[in-house]
């Protein structure tokens, strides 16, 4: 049977929230917090350098050029006609975050080498699991981004599948469905705020007249009120006739909890999508002293899981079993840590000078090749051991290898002519 994370077809991508509105990809993206989150995560990962690396038997690593590897060409130059690598990765991530699953078909040549990647709409894919746990993808029709794909069944070896949160490891959970109340509540709050400012009269009060107005007078007063209403007319002074009295009512958007409910919605969306508030321009609790640390948390906790998924999925599907033994795909996050290079340098310098790591271990962690003589550990010469009595124990004396008798005066060297 076709399965996803909860045993339902994977093409359910809309839901009605408790607020009564329908949540789809298009309506969710109208929320600024959702749009900013999807854009930040997808573009921040897509802009990072990606490459295919090979590890030699001696441990050295070097990146393969686009001439040496067809996979490197796909990931660095052009996945397919009309598609650049940035758009490929950002589209995969956007679909995976919003809909729980993102797919791309691997186009291969006669030698089974990847020569192209074609995006597939998640709505058109159904996942089938056989009794022997073989996973097959059924494409029921696809016209995503203008790319046509023939309907049929495809092996999992030929489908890039990037999953969001999953409880069965087969498919990701579509957040648009199961978190519809979070999105729906935010949408309802936004619609209410827009309606409040559009239709509310900024005079905020009632009008009192003596007696009963005839039809022309009532219509004239009503038309005048409509001219006062709306945020654009804030500050206008009305003209009241015939002893009409204005009675103000002290109510505003904040007292009606419109702004508070919208702020709560932003926090809920950030919590669900695991993004720091300052990344979506909510700086209420941010300071200059903690923004840098929050950026590191953003890379480690938000981006790194997606990066790891992409690296593993690409390696599993784009490289042969033989290549997977000594090849790997790496997305370099150092571009995002440029602002913290000084801290990184201090960290490695401390470990290096304390003899914890060697030069080659540092270079390997920074994705650099080993150097000759770089496996030695170094310790400062001006350090001593503290004994149990609190006294310093001098370092052991190094015996000289000089065989010359120190009691004898060296023979003077013969003078040489210039």
PDB file of C-alpha atoms in Angstrom, residues 173-331:
ATOM      1  CA  UNK A 173       5.419  14.749   7.722  1.00  0.00           C
ATOM      2  CA  UNK A 174       3.658  17.537   5.754  1.00  0.00           C
ATOM      3  CA  UNK A 175       3.703  20.406   8.227  1.00  0.00           C
ATOM      4  CA  UNK A 176       0.997  22.262   6.304  1.00  0.00           C
ATOM      5  CA  UNK A 177      -1.471  19.568   7.355  1.00  0.00           C
ATOM      6  CA  UNK A 178      -0.453  18.668  10.876  1.00  0.00           C
ATOM      7  CA  UNK A 179       0.422  22.176  11.979  1.00  0.00           C
ATOM      8  CA  UNK A 180      -2.467  23.847  10.209  1.00  0.00           C
ATOM      9  CA  UNK A 181      -3.733  25.378  13.453  1.00  0.00           C
ATOM     10  CA  UNK A 182      -0.441  27.222  13.964  1.00  0.00           C
ATOM     11  CA  UNK A 183      -0.512  28.612  10.438  1.00  0.00           C
ATOM     12  CA  UNK A 184      -4.287  29.075  10.469  1.00  0.00           C
ATOM     13  CA  UNK A 185      -4.211  31.011  13.714  1.00  0.00           C
ATOM     14  CA  UNK A 186      -1.483  33.285  12.372  1.00  0.00           C
ATOM     15  CA  UNK A 187      -3.438  33.822   9.158  1.00  0.00           C
ATOM     16  CA  UNK A 188      -6.627  34.627  11.094  1.00  0.00           C
ATOM     17  CA  UNK A 189      -4.712  37.093  13.283  1.00  0.00           C
ATOM     18  CA  UNK A 190      -3.251  38.774  10.210  1.00  0.00           C
ATOM     19  CA  UNK A 191      -6.638  38.986   8.493  1.00  0.00           C
ATOM     20  CA  UNK A 192      -8.194  40.455  11.642  1.00  0.00           C
ATOM     21  CA  UNK A 193      -5.466  43.084  11.930  1.00  0.00           C
ATOM     22  CA  UNK A 194      -5.849  44.057   8.275  1.00  0.00           C
ATOM     23  CA  UNK A 195      -9.608  44.302   8.705  1.00  0.00           C
ATOM     24  CA  UNK A 196      -9.164  46.334  11.911  1.00  0.00           C
ATOM     25  CA  UNK A 197      -7.065  48.975  10.181  1.00  0.00           C
ATOM     26  CA  UNK A 198      -9.083  48.939   6.979  1.00  0.00           C
ATOM     27  CA  UNK A 199     -12.562  49.236   8.417  1.00  0.00           C
ATOM     28  CA  UNK A 200     -12.050  50.763  11.846  1.00  0.00           C
ATOM     29  CA  UNK A 201     -12.760  54.445  12.337  1.00  0.00           C
ATOM     30  CA  UNK A 202      -9.812  56.121  13.997  1.00  0.00           C
ATOM     31  CA  UNK A 203     -12.155  58.586  15.725  1.00  0.00           C
ATOM     32  CA  UNK A 204     -13.122  55.672  17.990  1.00  0.00           C
ATOM     33  CA  UNK A 205     -16.402  56.976  19.394  1.00  0.00           C
ATOM     34  CA  UNK A 206     -20.159  57.474  19.004  1.00  0.00           C
ATOM     35  CA  UNK A 207     -22.284  60.347  17.721  1.00  0.00           C
ATOM     36  CA  UNK A 208     -25.253  61.703  19.639  1.00  0.00           C
ATOM     37  CA  UNK A 209     -27.984  63.890  18.090  1.00  0.00           C
ATOM     38  CA  UNK A 210     -31.153  65.326  19.580  1.00  0.00           C
ATOM     39  CA  UNK A 211     -34.317  63.956  18.104  1.00  0.00           C
ATOM     40  CA  UNK A 212     -34.565  61.804  14.991  1.00  0.00           C
ATOM     41  CA  UNK A 213     -32.697  62.463  11.753  1.00  0.00           C
ATOM     42  CA  UNK A 214     -34.659  62.443   8.535  1.00  0.00           C
ATOM     43  CA  UNK A 215     -33.436  60.322   5.634  1.00  0.00           C
ATOM     44  CA  UNK A 216     -31.330  63.006   3.843  1.00  0.00           C
ATOM     45  CA  UNK A 217     -29.661  64.077   7.113  1.00  0.00           C
ATOM     46  CA  UNK A 218     -28.950  60.477   8.114  1.00  0.00           C
ATOM     47  CA  UNK A 219     -27.447  59.726   4.691  1.00  0.00           C
ATOM     48  CA  UNK A 220     -25.309  62.848   4.808  1.00  0.00           C
ATOM     49  CA  UNK A 221     -23.965  61.958   8.261  1.00  0.00           C
ATOM     50  CA  UNK A 222     -23.326  58.341   7.235  1.00  0.00           C
ATOM     51  CA  UNK A 223     -21.393  59.423   4.144  1.00  0.00           C
ATOM     52  CA  UNK A 224     -19.353  61.775   6.291  1.00  0.00           C
ATOM     53  CA  UNK A 225     -18.473  58.949   8.720  1.00  0.00           C
ATOM     54  CA  UNK A 226     -17.289  56.740   5.871  1.00  0.00           C
ATOM     55  CA  UNK A 227     -14.933  59.515   4.797  1.00  0.00           C
ATOM     56  CA  UNK A 228     -13.367  59.525   8.277  1.00  0.00           C
ATOM     57  CA  UNK A 229     -12.878  55.750   8.505  1.00  0.00           C
ATOM     58  CA  UNK A 230      -9.656  53.899   7.724  1.00  0.00           C
ATOM     59  CA  UNK A 231      -6.029  54.272   8.689  1.00  0.00           C
ATOM     60  CA  UNK A 232      -5.336  56.595   5.748  1.00  0.00           C
ATOM     61  CA  UNK A 233      -7.696  59.224   7.209  1.00  0.00           C
ATOM     62  CA  UNK A 234      -6.111  59.185  10.653  1.00  0.00           C
ATOM     63  CA  UNK A 235      -5.860  62.723  12.039  1.00  0.00           C
ATOM     64  CA  UNK A 236      -8.644  64.248   9.936  1.00  0.00           C
ATOM     65  CA  UNK A 237     -11.036  66.638  11.693  1.00  0.00           C
ATOM     66  CA  UNK A 238     -14.747  65.945  11.106  1.00  0.00           C
ATOM     67  CA  UNK A 239     -17.409  68.636  10.777  1.00  0.00           C
ATOM     68  CA  UNK A 240     -20.415  67.963  13.008  1.00  0.00           C
ATOM     69  CA  UNK A 241     -23.720  69.733  12.266  1.00  0.00           C
ATOM     70  CA  UNK A 242     -26.939  70.367  14.115  1.00  0.00           C
ATOM     71  CA  UNK A 243     -25.625  69.937  17.645  1.00  0.00           C
ATOM     72  CA  UNK A 244     -24.170  66.484  17.005  1.00  0.00           C
ATOM     73  CA  UNK A 245     -21.916  65.423  19.858  1.00  0.00           C
ATOM     74  CA  UNK A 246     -18.939  63.086  19.550  1.00  0.00           C
ATOM     75  CA  UNK A 247     -18.305  60.667  22.422  1.00  0.00           C
ATOM     76  CA  UNK A 248     -14.804  59.101  22.231  1.00  0.00           C
ATOM     77  CA  UNK A 249     -14.194  55.410  23.019  1.00  0.00           C
ATOM     78  CA  UNK A 250     -10.674  54.639  24.180  1.00  0.00           C
ATOM     79  CA  UNK A 251      -9.755  51.479  22.275  1.00  0.00           C
ATOM     80  CA  UNK A 252      -6.833  50.763  19.996  1.00  0.00           C
ATOM     81  CA  UNK A 253      -5.202  47.830  18.258  1.00  0.00           C
ATOM     82  CA  UNK A 254      -2.904  46.964  21.147  1.00  0.00           C
ATOM     83  CA  UNK A 255      -5.737  47.007  23.679  1.00  0.00           C
ATOM     84  CA  UNK A 256      -7.693  44.718  21.370  1.00  0.00           C
ATOM     85  CA  UNK A 257      -4.654  42.363  21.587  1.00  0.00           C
ATOM     86  CA  UNK A 258      -4.190  42.396  17.835  1.00  0.00           C
ATOM     87  CA  UNK A 259      -0.499  43.148  18.017  1.00  0.00           C
ATOM     88  CA  UNK A 260       0.082  40.698  20.867  1.00  0.00           C
ATOM     89  CA  UNK A 261      -1.640  37.848  19.041  1.00  0.00           C
ATOM     90  CA  UNK A 262       0.375  38.502  15.907  1.00  0.00           C
ATOM     91  CA  UNK A 263       3.624  38.537  17.912  1.00  0.00           C
ATOM     92  CA  UNK A 264       2.648  35.239  19.524  1.00  0.00           C
ATOM     93  CA  UNK A 265       2.046  33.769  16.061  1.00  0.00           C
ATOM     94  CA  UNK A 266       5.549  34.762  14.980  1.00  0.00           C
ATOM     95  CA  UNK A 267       7.050  32.999  18.007  1.00  0.00           C
ATOM     96  CA  UNK A 268       4.978  29.872  17.315  1.00  0.00           C
ATOM     97  CA  UNK A 269       6.090  29.748  13.686  1.00  0.00           C
ATOM     98  CA  UNK A 270       9.733  30.256  14.680  1.00  0.00           C
ATOM     99  CA  UNK A 271       9.450  27.467  17.249  1.00  0.00           C
ATOM    100  CA  UNK A 272       7.941  25.045  14.733  1.00  0.00           C
ATOM    101  CA  UNK A 273      10.448  25.803  12.000  1.00  0.00           C
ATOM    102  CA  UNK A 274      13.373  25.955  14.438  1.00  0.00           C
ATOM    103  CA  UNK A 275      14.712  29.361  13.541  1.00  0.00           C
ATOM    104  CA  UNK A 276      16.014  32.127  15.848  1.00  0.00           C
ATOM    105  CA  UNK A 277      13.684  35.101  16.051  1.00  0.00           C
ATOM    106  CA  UNK A 278      16.368  37.568  14.986  1.00  0.00           C
ATOM    107  CA  UNK A 279      16.629  35.774  11.613  1.00  0.00           C
ATOM    108  CA  UNK A 280      13.067  36.838  10.838  1.00  0.00           C
ATOM    109  CA  UNK A 281      13.660  40.392  12.086  1.00  0.00           C
ATOM    110  CA  UNK A 282      12.124  39.975  15.543  1.00  0.00           C
ATOM    111  CA  UNK A 283      14.735  41.724  17.697  1.00  0.00           C
ATOM    112  CA  UNK A 284      12.746  42.325  20.891  1.00  0.00           C
ATOM    113  CA  UNK A 285      14.999  40.096  22.995  1.00  0.00           C
ATOM    114  CA  UNK A 286      18.185  40.303  20.933  1.00  0.00           C
ATOM    115  CA  UNK A 287      21.305  42.243  21.906  1.00  0.00           C
ATOM    116  CA  UNK A 288      24.527  42.979  20.103  1.00  0.00           C
ATOM    117  CA  UNK A 289      26.322  40.703  22.561  1.00  0.00           C
ATOM    118  CA  UNK A 290      24.250  37.595  21.812  1.00  0.00           C
ATOM    119  CA  UNK A 291      23.473  37.947  18.087  1.00  0.00           C
ATOM    120  CA  UNK A 292      26.771  36.285  17.153  1.00  0.00           C
ATOM    121  CA  UNK A 293      26.098  33.333  19.444  1.00  0.00           C
ATOM    122  CA  UNK A 294      22.575  33.056  18.054  1.00  0.00           C
ATOM    123  CA  UNK A 295      24.016  32.937  14.543  1.00  0.00           C
ATOM    124  CA  UNK A 296      26.209  29.996  15.568  1.00  0.00           C
ATOM    125  CA  UNK A 297      23.175  28.271  17.087  1.00  0.00           C
ATOM    126  CA  UNK A 298      21.308  28.916  13.839  1.00  0.00           C
ATOM    127  CA  UNK A 299      24.033  27.191  11.821  1.00  0.00           C
ATOM    128  CA  UNK A 300      24.404  24.248  14.210  1.00  0.00           C
ATOM    129  CA  UNK A 301      20.768  23.633  15.131  1.00  0.00           C
ATOM    130  CA  UNK A 302      18.829  24.864  12.078  1.00  0.00           C
ATOM    131  CA  UNK A 303      21.020  24.559   8.988  1.00  0.00           C
ATOM    132  CA  UNK A 304      23.326  21.660   9.852  1.00  0.00           C
ATOM    133  CA  UNK A 305      20.579  18.995  10.007  1.00  0.00           C
ATOM    134  CA  UNK A 306      19.427  19.955   6.516  1.00  0.00           C
ATOM    135  CA  UNK A 307      23.002  20.094   5.249  1.00  0.00           C
ATOM    136  CA  UNK A 308      23.698  16.616   6.629  1.00  0.00           C
ATOM    137  CA  UNK A 309      20.552  15.248   4.985  1.00  0.00           C
ATOM    138  CA  UNK A 310      21.541  16.718   1.609  1.00  0.00           C
ATOM    139  CA  UNK A 311      25.114  15.425   1.839  1.00  0.00           C
ATOM    140  CA  UNK A 312      24.014  11.914   2.760  1.00  0.00           C
ATOM    141  CA  UNK A 313      21.218  11.728   0.183  1.00  0.00           C
ATOM    142  CA  UNK A 314      23.425  13.023  -2.635  1.00  0.00           C
ATOM    143  CA  UNK A 315      26.230  10.644  -1.704  1.00  0.00           C
ATOM    144  CA  UNK A 316      23.860   7.671  -1.529  1.00  0.00           C
ATOM    145  CA  UNK A 317      22.117   8.365  -4.849  1.00  0.00           C
ATOM    146  CA  UNK A 318      24.684  10.178  -7.030  1.00  0.00           C
ATOM    147  CA  UNK A 319      27.829   8.160  -6.245  1.00  0.00           C
ATOM    148  CA  UNK A 320      28.312   4.495  -7.050  1.00  0.00           C
ATOM    149  CA  UNK A 321      28.850   1.949  -4.276  1.00  0.00           C
ATOM    150  CA  UNK A 322      32.540   1.785  -5.187  1.00  0.00           C
ATOM    151  CA  UNK A 323      32.891   5.575  -5.102  1.00  0.00           C
ATOM    152  CA  UNK A 324      31.149   5.799  -1.739  1.00  0.00           C
ATOM    153  CA  UNK A 325      34.104   3.996  -0.143  1.00  0.00           C
ATOM    154  CA  UNK A 326      36.476   6.938  -0.627  1.00  0.00           C
ATOM    155  CA  UNK A 327      34.312   9.758  -2.071  1.00  0.00           C
ATOM    156  CA  UNK A 328      31.999  12.097  -0.229  1.00  0.00           C
ATOM    157  CA  UNK A 329      29.980  15.258  -0.849  1.00  0.00           C
ATOM    158  CA  UNK A 330      30.641  18.245   1.372  1.00  0.00           C
ATOM    159  CA  UNK A 331      28.792  21.536   1.891  1.00  0.00           C
TER     160      UNK A 331
END
